[in-house]
PDB file of C-alpha atoms in Angstrom:
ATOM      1  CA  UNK O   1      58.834 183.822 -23.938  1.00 84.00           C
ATOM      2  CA  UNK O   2      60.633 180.659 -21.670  1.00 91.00           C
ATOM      3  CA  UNK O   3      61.247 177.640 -23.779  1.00 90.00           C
ATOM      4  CA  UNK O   4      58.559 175.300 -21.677  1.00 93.00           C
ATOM      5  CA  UNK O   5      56.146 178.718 -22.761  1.00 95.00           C
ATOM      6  CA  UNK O   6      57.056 178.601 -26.309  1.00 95.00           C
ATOM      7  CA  UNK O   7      56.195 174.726 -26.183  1.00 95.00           C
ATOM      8  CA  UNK O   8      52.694 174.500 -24.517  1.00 96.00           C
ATOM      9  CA  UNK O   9      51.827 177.250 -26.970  1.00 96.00           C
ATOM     10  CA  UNK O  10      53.027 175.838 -30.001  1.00 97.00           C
ATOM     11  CA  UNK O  11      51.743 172.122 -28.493  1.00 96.00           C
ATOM     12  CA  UNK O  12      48.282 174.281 -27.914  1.00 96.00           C
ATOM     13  CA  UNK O  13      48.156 175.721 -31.719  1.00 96.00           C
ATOM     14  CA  UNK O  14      49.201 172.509 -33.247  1.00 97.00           C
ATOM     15  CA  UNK O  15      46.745 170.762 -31.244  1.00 96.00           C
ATOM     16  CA  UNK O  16      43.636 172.679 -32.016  1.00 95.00           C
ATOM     17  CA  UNK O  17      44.327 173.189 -35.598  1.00 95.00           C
ATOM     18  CA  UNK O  18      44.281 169.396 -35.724  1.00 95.00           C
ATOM     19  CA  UNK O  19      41.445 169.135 -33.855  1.00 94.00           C
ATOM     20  CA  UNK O  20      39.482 171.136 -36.323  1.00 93.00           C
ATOM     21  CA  UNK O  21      40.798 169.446 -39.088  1.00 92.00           C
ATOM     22  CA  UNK O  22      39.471 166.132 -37.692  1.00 91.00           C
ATOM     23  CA  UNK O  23      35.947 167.219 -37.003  1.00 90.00           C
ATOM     24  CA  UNK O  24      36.087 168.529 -40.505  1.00 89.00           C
ATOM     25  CA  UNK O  25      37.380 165.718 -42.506  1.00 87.00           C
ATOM     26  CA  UNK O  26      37.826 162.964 -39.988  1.00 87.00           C
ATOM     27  CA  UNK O  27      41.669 162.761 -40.335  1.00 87.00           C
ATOM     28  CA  UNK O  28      44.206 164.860 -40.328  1.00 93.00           C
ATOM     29  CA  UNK O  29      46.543 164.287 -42.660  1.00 93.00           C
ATOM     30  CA  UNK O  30      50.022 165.440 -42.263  1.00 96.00           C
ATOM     31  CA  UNK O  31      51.148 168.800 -41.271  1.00 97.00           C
ATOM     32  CA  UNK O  32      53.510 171.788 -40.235  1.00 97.00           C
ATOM     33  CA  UNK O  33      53.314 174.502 -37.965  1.00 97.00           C
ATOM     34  CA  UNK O  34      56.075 177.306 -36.977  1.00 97.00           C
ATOM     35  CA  UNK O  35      56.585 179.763 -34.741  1.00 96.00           C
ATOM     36  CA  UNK O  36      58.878 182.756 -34.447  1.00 94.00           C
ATOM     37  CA  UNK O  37      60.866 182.937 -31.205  1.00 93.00           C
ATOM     38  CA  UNK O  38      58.531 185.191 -29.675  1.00 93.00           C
ATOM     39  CA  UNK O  39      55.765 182.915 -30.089  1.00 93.00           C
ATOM     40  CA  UNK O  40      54.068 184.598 -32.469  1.00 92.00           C
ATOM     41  CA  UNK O  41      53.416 184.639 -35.935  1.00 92.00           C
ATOM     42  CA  UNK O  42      52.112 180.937 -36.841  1.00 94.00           C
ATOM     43  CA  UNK O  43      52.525 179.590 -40.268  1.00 95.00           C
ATOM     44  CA  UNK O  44      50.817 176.274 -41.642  1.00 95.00           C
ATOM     45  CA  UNK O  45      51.629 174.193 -44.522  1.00 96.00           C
ATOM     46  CA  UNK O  46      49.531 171.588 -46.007  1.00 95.00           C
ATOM     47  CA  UNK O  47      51.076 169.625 -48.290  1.00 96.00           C
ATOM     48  CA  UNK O  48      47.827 168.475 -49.720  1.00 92.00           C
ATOM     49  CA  UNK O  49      47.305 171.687 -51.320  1.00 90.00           C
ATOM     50  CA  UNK O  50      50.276 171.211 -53.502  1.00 91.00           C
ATOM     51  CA  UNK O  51      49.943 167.272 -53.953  1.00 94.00           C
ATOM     52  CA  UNK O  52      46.328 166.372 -53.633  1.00 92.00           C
ATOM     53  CA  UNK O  53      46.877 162.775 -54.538  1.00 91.00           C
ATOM     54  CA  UNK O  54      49.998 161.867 -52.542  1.00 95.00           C
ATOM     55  CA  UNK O  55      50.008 159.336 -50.151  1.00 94.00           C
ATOM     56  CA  UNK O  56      50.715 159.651 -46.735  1.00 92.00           C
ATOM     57  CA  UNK O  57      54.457 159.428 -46.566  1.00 94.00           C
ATOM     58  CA  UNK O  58      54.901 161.623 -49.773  1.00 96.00           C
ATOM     59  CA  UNK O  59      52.599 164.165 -47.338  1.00 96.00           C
ATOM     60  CA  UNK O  60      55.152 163.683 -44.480  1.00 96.00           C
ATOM     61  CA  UNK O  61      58.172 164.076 -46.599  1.00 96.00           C
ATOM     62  CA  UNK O  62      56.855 166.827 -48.002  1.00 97.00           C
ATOM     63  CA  UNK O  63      55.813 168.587 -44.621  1.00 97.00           C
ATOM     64  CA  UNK O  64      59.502 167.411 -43.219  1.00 96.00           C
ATOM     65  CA  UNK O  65      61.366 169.000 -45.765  1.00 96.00           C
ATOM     66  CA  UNK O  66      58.749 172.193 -45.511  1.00 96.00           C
ATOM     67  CA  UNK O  67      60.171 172.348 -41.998  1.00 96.00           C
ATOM     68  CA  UNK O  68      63.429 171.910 -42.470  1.00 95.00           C
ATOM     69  CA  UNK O  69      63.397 174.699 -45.421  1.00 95.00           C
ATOM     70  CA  UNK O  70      61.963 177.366 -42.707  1.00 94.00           C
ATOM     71  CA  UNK O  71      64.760 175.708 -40.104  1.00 93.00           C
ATOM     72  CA  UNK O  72      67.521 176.489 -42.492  1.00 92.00           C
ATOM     73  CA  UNK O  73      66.090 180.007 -43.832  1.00 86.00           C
ATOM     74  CA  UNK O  74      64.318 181.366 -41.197  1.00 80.00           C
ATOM     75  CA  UNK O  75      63.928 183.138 -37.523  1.00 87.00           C
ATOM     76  CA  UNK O  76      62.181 179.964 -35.895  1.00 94.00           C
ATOM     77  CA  UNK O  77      61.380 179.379 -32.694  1.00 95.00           C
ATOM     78  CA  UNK O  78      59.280 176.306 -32.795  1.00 96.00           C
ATOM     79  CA  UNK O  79      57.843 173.725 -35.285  1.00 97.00           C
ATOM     80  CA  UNK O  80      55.320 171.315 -34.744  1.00 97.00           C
ATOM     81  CA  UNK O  81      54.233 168.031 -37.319  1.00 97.00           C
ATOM     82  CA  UNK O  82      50.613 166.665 -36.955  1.00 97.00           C
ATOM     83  CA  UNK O  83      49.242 163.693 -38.507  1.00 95.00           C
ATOM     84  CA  UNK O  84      47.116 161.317 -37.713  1.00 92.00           C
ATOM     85  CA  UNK O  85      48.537 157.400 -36.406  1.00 91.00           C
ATOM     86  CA  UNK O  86      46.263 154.876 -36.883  1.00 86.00           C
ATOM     87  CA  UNK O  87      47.293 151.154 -34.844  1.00 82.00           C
ATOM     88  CA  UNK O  88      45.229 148.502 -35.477  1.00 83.00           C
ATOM     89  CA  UNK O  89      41.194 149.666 -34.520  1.00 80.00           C
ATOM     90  CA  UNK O  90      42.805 153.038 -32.860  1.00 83.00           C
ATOM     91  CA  UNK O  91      42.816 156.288 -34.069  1.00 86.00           C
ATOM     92  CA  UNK O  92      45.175 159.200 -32.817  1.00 92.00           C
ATOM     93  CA  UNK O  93      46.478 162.625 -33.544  1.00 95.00           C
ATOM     94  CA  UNK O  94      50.424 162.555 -33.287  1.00 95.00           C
ATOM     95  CA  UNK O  95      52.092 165.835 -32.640  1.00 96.00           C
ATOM     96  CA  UNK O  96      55.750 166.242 -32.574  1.00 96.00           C
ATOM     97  CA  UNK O  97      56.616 169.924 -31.412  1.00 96.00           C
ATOM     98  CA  UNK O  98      59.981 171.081 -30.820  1.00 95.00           C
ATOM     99  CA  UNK O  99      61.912 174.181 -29.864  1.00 94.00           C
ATOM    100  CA  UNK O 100      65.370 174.937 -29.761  1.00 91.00           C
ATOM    101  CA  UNK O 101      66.241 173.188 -26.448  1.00 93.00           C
ATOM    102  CA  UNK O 102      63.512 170.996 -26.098  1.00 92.00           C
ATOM    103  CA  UNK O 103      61.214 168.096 -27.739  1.00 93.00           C
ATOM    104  CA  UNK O 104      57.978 166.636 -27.220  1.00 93.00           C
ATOM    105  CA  UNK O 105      55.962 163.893 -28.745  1.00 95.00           C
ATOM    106  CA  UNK O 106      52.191 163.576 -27.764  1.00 95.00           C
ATOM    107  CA  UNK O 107      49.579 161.113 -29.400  1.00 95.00           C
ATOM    108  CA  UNK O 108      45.994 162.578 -28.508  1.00 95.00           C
ATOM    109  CA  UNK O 109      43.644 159.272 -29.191  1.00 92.00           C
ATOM    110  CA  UNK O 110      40.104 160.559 -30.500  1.00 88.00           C
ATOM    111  CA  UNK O 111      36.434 159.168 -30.438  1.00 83.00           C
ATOM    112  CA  UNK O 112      33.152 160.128 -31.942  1.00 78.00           C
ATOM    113  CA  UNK O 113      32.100 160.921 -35.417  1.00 77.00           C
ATOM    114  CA  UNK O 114      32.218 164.477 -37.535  1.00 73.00           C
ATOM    115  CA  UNK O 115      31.675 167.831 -35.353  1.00 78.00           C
ATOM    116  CA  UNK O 116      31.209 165.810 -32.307  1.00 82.00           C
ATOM    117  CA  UNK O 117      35.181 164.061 -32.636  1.00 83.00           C
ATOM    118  CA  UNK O 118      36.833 164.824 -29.443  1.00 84.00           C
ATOM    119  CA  UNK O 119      40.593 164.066 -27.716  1.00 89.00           C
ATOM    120  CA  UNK O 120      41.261 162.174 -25.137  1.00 90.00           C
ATOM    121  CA  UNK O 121      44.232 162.486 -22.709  1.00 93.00           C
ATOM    122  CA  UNK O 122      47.690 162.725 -24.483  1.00 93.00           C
ATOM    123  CA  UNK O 123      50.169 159.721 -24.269  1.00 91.00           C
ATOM    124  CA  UNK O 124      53.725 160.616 -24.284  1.00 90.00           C
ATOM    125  CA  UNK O 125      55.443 158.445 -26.490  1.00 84.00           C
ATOM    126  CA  UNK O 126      58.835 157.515 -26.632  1.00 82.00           C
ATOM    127  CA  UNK O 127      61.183 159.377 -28.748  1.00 83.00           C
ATOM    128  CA  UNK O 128      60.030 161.374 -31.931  1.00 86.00           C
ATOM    129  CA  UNK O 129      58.248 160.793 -34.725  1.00 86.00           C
ATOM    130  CA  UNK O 130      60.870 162.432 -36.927  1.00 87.00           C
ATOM    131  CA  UNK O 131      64.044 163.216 -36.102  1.00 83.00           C
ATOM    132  CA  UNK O 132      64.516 165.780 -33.968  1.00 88.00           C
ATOM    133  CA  UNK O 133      64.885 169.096 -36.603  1.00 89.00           C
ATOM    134  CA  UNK O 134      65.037 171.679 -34.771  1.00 87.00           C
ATOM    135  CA  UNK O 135      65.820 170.555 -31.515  1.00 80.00           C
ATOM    136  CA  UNK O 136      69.721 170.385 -30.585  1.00 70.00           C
TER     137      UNK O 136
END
C-alpha cells in the first residue's frame, strides 16, 4: 500500500468511527486510531474507558501519549486523532491522520440531531492539531 493509499484509508476509518460515535453520543470525544504499514490491522483507544471523568485535554493527552507509546514500540504505519472542535455555535469532527511521509488535518462540520447527525464537506485546516508524531 502507497502512502496517499495508506492515508485515505486510515482518513476513511478514522472518519467513520467518529461518525458513529457522534450519532451515538452526540460528540466524540477524543481519540486514536493505528494502522500497520500494510493498512491493516486497526486499533482504537478511548481514553474514556480508563478515565471516565477527565476532561477534554486530560482525554487528548492521554490519547497523544497512547500514540506516541505505539510510535515508539510498534510496526505503525499510520495514526489518526479524532475529537470533536467546537468554535463558537459550530460543531466539527477534527481528524489529524498521519503516515510516515505525510500529514493531514481535516475538520468535518456536522448538523442534525442523534442517528440522523451527518458531515458536511471537510475543511483543510492549516497545520496540525498536534504535532506532527509520526510524520517526519
Amino acid at each position: 500500500m502507497n502512502d496517499k493509499e495508506l492515508l485515505e484509508k486510515t482518513l476513511h476509518v478514522a472518519r467513520e468511527a467518529g461518525l458513529f460515535l457522534l450519532r451515538k453520543h452526540g460528540s466524540v470525544l477524543p481519540f486514536g486510531l493505528t494502522l500497520d504499514p500494510a493498512g491493516d490491522n486497526p486499533r482504537t483507544y478511548f481514553p474514556r474507558d480508563q478515565l471516565p471523568g477527565a476532561a477534554w485535554e486530560e482525554l487528548i493527552e492521554a490519547t497523544l501519549a497512547h500514540l506516541q507509546q505505539c510510535i515508539d514500540s510498534g510496526d505503525i504505519g499510520a495514526i489518526a486523532l479524532v475529537t470533536t472542535l467546537e468554535s463558537g455555535s459550530e460543531s466539527g469532527m477534527g481528524i489529524q491522520v498521519e503516515t510516515r511521509t505525510s500529514s493531514l488535518f481535516l475538520v468535518y462540520p456536522y448538523t442534525g440531531t442523534g442517528q440522523s447527525q451527518s458531515l458536511g464537506e471537510p475543511q483543510t485546516a492549516q497545520g496540525l492539531l498536534f504535532g506532527p508524531l509520526l510524520a517526519v
